[in-house]
PDB file of C-alpha atoms in Angstrom:
ATOM      1  CA  PRO A  26      63.240  16.738 -34.323  1.00 54.00           C
ATOM      2  CA  PHE A  27      61.204  13.685 -34.342  1.00 57.00           C
ATOM      3  CA  ASP A  28      64.300  11.571 -34.679  1.00 64.00           C
ATOM      4  CA  THR A  29      65.406  12.450 -31.333  1.00 72.00           C
ATOM      5  CA  TYR A  30      62.416  10.733 -29.496  1.00 70.00           C
ATOM      6  CA  PRO A  31      61.664   7.096 -30.067  1.00 70.00           C
ATOM      7  CA  LEU A  32      57.822   7.547 -30.564  1.00 70.00           C
ATOM      8  CA  THR A  33      55.862   5.942 -32.957  1.00 71.00           C
ATOM      9  CA  LEU A  34      52.291   6.964 -34.041  1.00 69.00           C
ATOM     10  CA  VAL A  35      50.202   3.793 -34.472  1.00 74.00           C
ATOM     11  CA  TYR A  36      46.641   4.768 -35.436  1.00 77.00           C
ATOM     12  CA  VAL A  37      44.746   7.820 -35.308  1.00 76.00           C
ATOM     13  CA  ILE A  38      41.015   7.549 -34.529  1.00 77.00           C
ATOM     14  CA  PRO A  39      38.335  10.289 -35.122  1.00 78.00           C
ATOM     15  CA  ASN A  40      36.504  11.934 -32.592  1.00 77.00           C
ATOM     16  CA  SER A  41      33.353  10.984 -34.240  1.00 76.00           C
ATOM     17  CA  SER A  42      33.780   7.387 -34.051  1.00 75.00           C
ATOM     18  CA  LEU A  43      35.567   7.686 -30.442  1.00 73.00           C
ATOM     19  CA  PHE A  44      32.369   9.393 -28.961  1.00 77.00           C
ATOM     20  CA  ASP A  45      29.818   7.585 -31.160  1.00 75.00           C
ATOM     21  CA  GLY A  46      29.473   4.917 -28.379  1.00 79.00           C
ATOM     22  CA  VAL A  47      29.038   7.249 -25.757  1.00 84.00           C
ATOM     23  CA  SER A  48      26.545   9.325 -27.420  1.00 81.00           C
ATOM     24  CA  GLN A  49      24.293   5.903 -28.150  1.00 85.00           C
ATOM     25  CA  LEU A  50      24.907   5.238 -24.253  1.00 89.00           C
ATOM     26  CA  ARG A  51      23.720   8.700 -23.517  1.00 90.00           C
ATOM     27  CA  ASN A  52      20.648   8.296 -25.582  1.00 91.00           C
ATOM     28  CA  LEU A  53      20.076   4.993 -24.195  1.00 94.00           C
ATOM     29  CA  LEU A  54      20.315   6.309 -20.635  1.00 96.00           C
ATOM     30  CA  VAL A  55      17.874   9.223 -21.316  1.00 97.00           C
ATOM     31  CA  LEU A  56      15.489   6.790 -22.829  1.00 97.00           C
ATOM     32  CA  LEU A  57      15.693   4.512 -19.649  1.00 98.00           C
ATOM     33  CA  PHE A  58      15.228   7.568 -17.455  1.00 98.00           C
ATOM     34  CA  PHE A  59      11.921   8.697 -19.298  1.00 98.00           C
ATOM     35  CA  ALA A  60      10.535   5.002 -19.273  1.00 98.00           C
ATOM     36  CA  THR A  61      11.453   4.751 -15.723  1.00 98.00           C
ATOM     37  CA  ALA A  62       9.388   8.379 -15.101  1.00 98.00           C
ATOM     38  CA  ALA A  63       6.583   7.150 -17.011  1.00 98.00           C
ATOM     39  CA  ALA A  64       6.247   3.914 -15.294  1.00 98.00           C
ATOM     40  CA  SER A  65       6.512   5.569 -11.840  1.00 98.00           C
ATOM     41  CA  LEU A  66       3.836   7.765 -12.800  1.00 98.00           C
ATOM     42  CA  VAL A  67       1.515   5.111 -13.967  1.00 98.00           C
ATOM     43  CA  LEU A  68       2.326   3.084 -10.617  1.00 97.00           C
ATOM     44  CA  CYS A  69       1.820   6.352  -8.646  1.00 97.00           C
ATOM     45  CA  LEU A  70      -1.735   7.040 -10.386  1.00 96.00           C
ATOM     46  CA  PHE A  71      -2.496   3.395  -9.864  1.00 95.00           C
ATOM     47  CA  TRP A  72      -2.077   3.413  -5.959  1.00 91.00           C
ATOM     48  CA  ILE A  73      -3.763   6.820  -5.674  1.00 93.00           C
ATOM     49  CA  TYR A  74      -6.636   5.551  -7.438  1.00 91.00           C
ATOM     50  CA  ARG A  75      -6.799   2.460  -5.297  1.00 85.00           C
ATOM     51  CA  ILE A  76      -6.809   4.549  -2.209  1.00 83.00           C
ATOM     52  CA  THR A  77      -9.165   7.136  -3.227  1.00 87.00           C
ATOM     53  CA  GLN A  78     -12.041   4.885  -5.088  1.00 86.00           C
ATOM     54  CA  PRO A  79     -12.881   3.291  -1.716  1.00 83.00           C
ATOM     55  CA  LEU A  80     -12.627   6.909   0.026  1.00 85.00           C
ATOM     56  CA  SER A  81     -15.051   8.118  -2.558  1.00 88.00           C
ATOM     57  CA  ALA A  82     -17.298   5.231  -2.495  1.00 87.00           C
ATOM     58  CA  LEU A  83     -17.678   5.820   1.117  1.00 88.00           C
ATOM     59  CA  THR A  84     -18.167   9.344   0.932  1.00 89.00           C
ATOM     60  CA  ARG A  85     -20.986   8.809  -1.676  1.00 90.00           C
ATOM     61  CA  ALA A  86     -22.322   6.364   0.728  1.00 89.00           C
ATOM     62  CA  MET A  87     -22.331   8.525   3.827  1.00 90.00           C
ATOM     63  CA  GLY A  88     -23.956  11.269   1.651  1.00 90.00           C
ATOM     64  CA  SER A  89     -26.795   8.977   0.801  1.00 88.00           C
ATOM     65  CA  VAL A  90     -27.282   7.865   4.459  1.00 86.00           C
ATOM     66  CA  GLY A  91     -27.318  11.611   5.363  1.00 86.00           C
ATOM     67  CA  LYS A  92     -30.130  12.017   3.008  1.00 87.00           C
ATOM     68  CA  GLY A  93     -32.183   9.242   4.419  1.00 83.00           C
ATOM     69  CA  ASP A  94     -31.421   6.225   2.247  1.00 83.00           C
ATOM     70  CA  PHE A  95     -30.282   3.664   5.306  1.00 80.00           C
ATOM     71  CA  GLY A  96     -29.847   0.692   3.243  1.00 78.00           C
ATOM     72  CA  GLN A  97     -26.460   1.526   1.875  1.00 80.00           C
ATOM     73  CA  ARG A  98     -23.822  -1.185   1.716  1.00 84.00           C
ATOM     74  CA  LEU A  99     -20.269  -0.951   0.651  1.00 85.00           C
ATOM     75  CA  ASP A 100     -18.525  -3.612  -1.287  1.00 83.00           C
ATOM     76  CA  ILE A 101     -14.899  -2.815   0.094  1.00 77.00           C
ATOM     77  CA  ASP A 102     -12.047  -5.510   0.479  1.00 73.00           C
ATOM     78  CA  ASP A 103     -11.525  -5.739   4.110  1.00 67.00           C
ATOM     79  CA  ARG A 104      -7.621  -6.520   4.311  1.00 77.00           C
ATOM     80  CA  ASN A 105      -6.735  -2.833   5.204  1.00 80.00           C
ATOM     81  CA  GLU A 106      -7.978   0.235   7.166  1.00 83.00           C
ATOM     82  CA  LEU A 107     -10.113   1.605   4.471  1.00 81.00           C
ATOM     83  CA  GLY A 108     -11.986  -1.910   4.463  1.00 83.00           C
ATOM     84  CA  VAL A 109     -12.624  -1.963   8.244  1.00 84.00           C
ATOM     85  CA  LEU A 110     -14.140   1.274   7.739  1.00 86.00           C
ATOM     86  CA  GLY A 111     -16.352   0.011   4.977  1.00 86.00           C
ATOM     87  CA  LEU A 112     -17.202  -2.787   7.188  1.00 87.00           C
ATOM     88  CA  GLN A 113     -18.146  -0.513  10.023  1.00 88.00           C
ATOM     89  CA  PHE A 114     -20.214   1.722   7.766  1.00 88.00           C
ATOM     90  CA  ASN A 115     -22.056  -1.362   6.537  1.00 88.00           C
ATOM     91  CA  THR A 116     -22.917  -2.232  10.331  1.00 89.00           C
ATOM     92  CA  MET A 117     -23.799   1.203  11.309  1.00 89.00           C
ATOM     93  CA  SER A 118     -26.129   1.543   8.388  1.00 89.00           C
ATOM     94  CA  GLN A 119     -27.816  -1.759   8.873  1.00 88.00           C
ATOM     95  CA  ASN A 120     -28.321  -0.989  12.650  1.00 91.00           C
ATOM     96  CA  ILE A 121     -29.867   2.310  11.715  1.00 90.00           C
ATOM     97  CA  GLN A 122     -32.270   0.555   9.427  1.00 89.00           C
ATOM     98  CA  GLU A 123     -33.178  -1.966  12.086  1.00 91.00           C
ATOM     99  CA  LEU A 124     -33.500   0.579  14.594  1.00 92.00           C
ATOM    100  CA  ILE A 125     -36.000   2.697  12.499  1.00 91.00           C
ATOM    101  CA  GLN A 126     -37.711  -0.616  11.413  1.00 92.00           C
ATOM    102  CA  ALA A 127     -38.088  -1.324  15.417  1.00 95.00           C
ATOM    103  CA  ASN A 128     -39.181   2.220  15.943  1.00 95.00           C
ATOM    104  CA  SER A 129     -42.125   2.057  13.385  1.00 95.00           C
ATOM    105  CA  ALA A 130     -43.210  -1.144  14.821  1.00 96.00           C
ATOM    106  CA  ILE A 131     -43.444   0.351  18.247  1.00 96.00           C
ATOM    107  CA  GLU A 132     -44.998   3.318  17.129  1.00 96.00           C
ATOM    108  CA  ALA A 133     -47.655   1.569  15.145  1.00 95.00           C
ATOM    109  CA  GLN A 134     -48.093  -0.699  18.318  1.00 96.00           C
ATOM    110  CA  ARG A 135     -48.390   2.378  20.667  1.00 95.00           C
ATOM    111  CA  ARG A 136     -51.335   3.817  18.317  1.00 95.00           C
ATOM    112  CA  GLU A 137     -52.903   0.490  18.212  1.00 94.00           C
ATOM    113  CA  PHE A 138     -52.956   0.397  22.318  1.00 93.00           C
ATOM    114  CA  GLU A 139     -54.322   3.992  22.115  1.00 91.00           C
ATOM    115  CA  ILE A 140     -57.009   3.314  19.965  1.00 90.00           C
ATOM    116  CA  LYS A 141     -57.915   0.249  21.941  1.00 87.00           C
ATOM    117  CA  ALA A 142     -57.800   2.383  25.220  1.00 84.00           C
ATOM    118  CA  LEU A 143     -59.830   5.060  23.869  1.00 82.00           C
ATOM    119  CA  GLN A 144     -62.281   2.181  22.378  1.00 80.00           C
ATOM    120  CA  LYS A 145     -62.465   0.571  26.035  1.00 75.00           C
ATOM    121  CA  GLN A 146     -63.432   4.201  27.354  1.00 72.00           C
ATOM    122  CA  THR A 147     -66.291   4.242  25.132  1.00 72.00           C
ATOM    123  CA  ASN A 148     -67.267   0.892  26.112  1.00 69.00           C
ATOM    124  CA  PRO A 149     -70.928   0.901  28.013  1.00 70.00           C
ATOM    125  CA  HIS A 150     -69.696  -1.478  30.584  1.00 73.00           C
ATOM    126  CA  PHE A 151     -66.794   0.819  31.524  1.00 72.00           C
ATOM    127  CA  MET A 152     -69.118   3.720  31.447  1.00 73.00           C
ATOM    128  CA  TYR A 153     -71.177   2.042  33.968  1.00 78.00           C
ATOM    129  CA  ASN A 154     -68.305   1.039  36.358  1.00 80.00           C
ATOM    130  CA  MET A 155     -67.090   4.549  36.295  1.00 79.00           C
ATOM    131  CA  LEU A 156     -70.495   5.956  37.139  1.00 82.00           C
ATOM    132  CA  ASN A 157     -70.886   3.467  39.856  1.00 84.00           C
ATOM    133  CA  ASN A 158     -67.492   4.547  41.281  1.00 86.00           C
ATOM    134  CA  ILE A 159     -68.625   7.955  41.246  1.00 86.00           C
ATOM    135  CA  ASN A 160     -71.664   7.292  42.930  1.00 84.00           C
ATOM    136  CA  TRP A 161     -70.001   5.142  45.697  1.00 82.00           C
ATOM    137  CA  LYS A 162     -67.331   7.772  46.125  1.00 81.00           C
ATOM    138  CA  ASP A 163     -70.507  10.395  46.696  1.00 77.00           C
ATOM    139  CA  ASN A 164     -71.964   7.928  49.235  1.00 78.00           C
ATOM    140  CA  VAL A 165     -68.736   7.396  51.109  1.00 75.00           C
ATOM    141  CA  LYS A 166     -68.139  11.223  51.743  1.00 69.00           C
ATOM    142  CA  ASN A 167     -71.845  11.693  52.954  1.00 62.00           C
TER     143      ASN A 167
END
């Protein structure tokens, strides 16, 4: 029956050798997929750290300022929004510290003026003038 059809069988290739290259390609693609996934994960973790580290530093500094340590300064790169927040925090912290120092100086000066005023009240010359004024008011009324 094969004589009636002019077909010739040239070569027989086993399935294992035919699909051997496909199997290697599949293994290479799986390896490439996992390598890309690992690289993406590392890159994502890096960017997450890069964003959360300045936020964490800002949060810690705000906590310290909230507890009364007004000299806090942040070293944050000012090329992005977090840097702008850090610079504003540094300005705020410095302003608060300067206001507290100015307030302390004003309070010390006020106490000094009160002490001087009390000393002047006990000055004999002041007492003489005050008694003289009282005497003068009594004489004017009479």
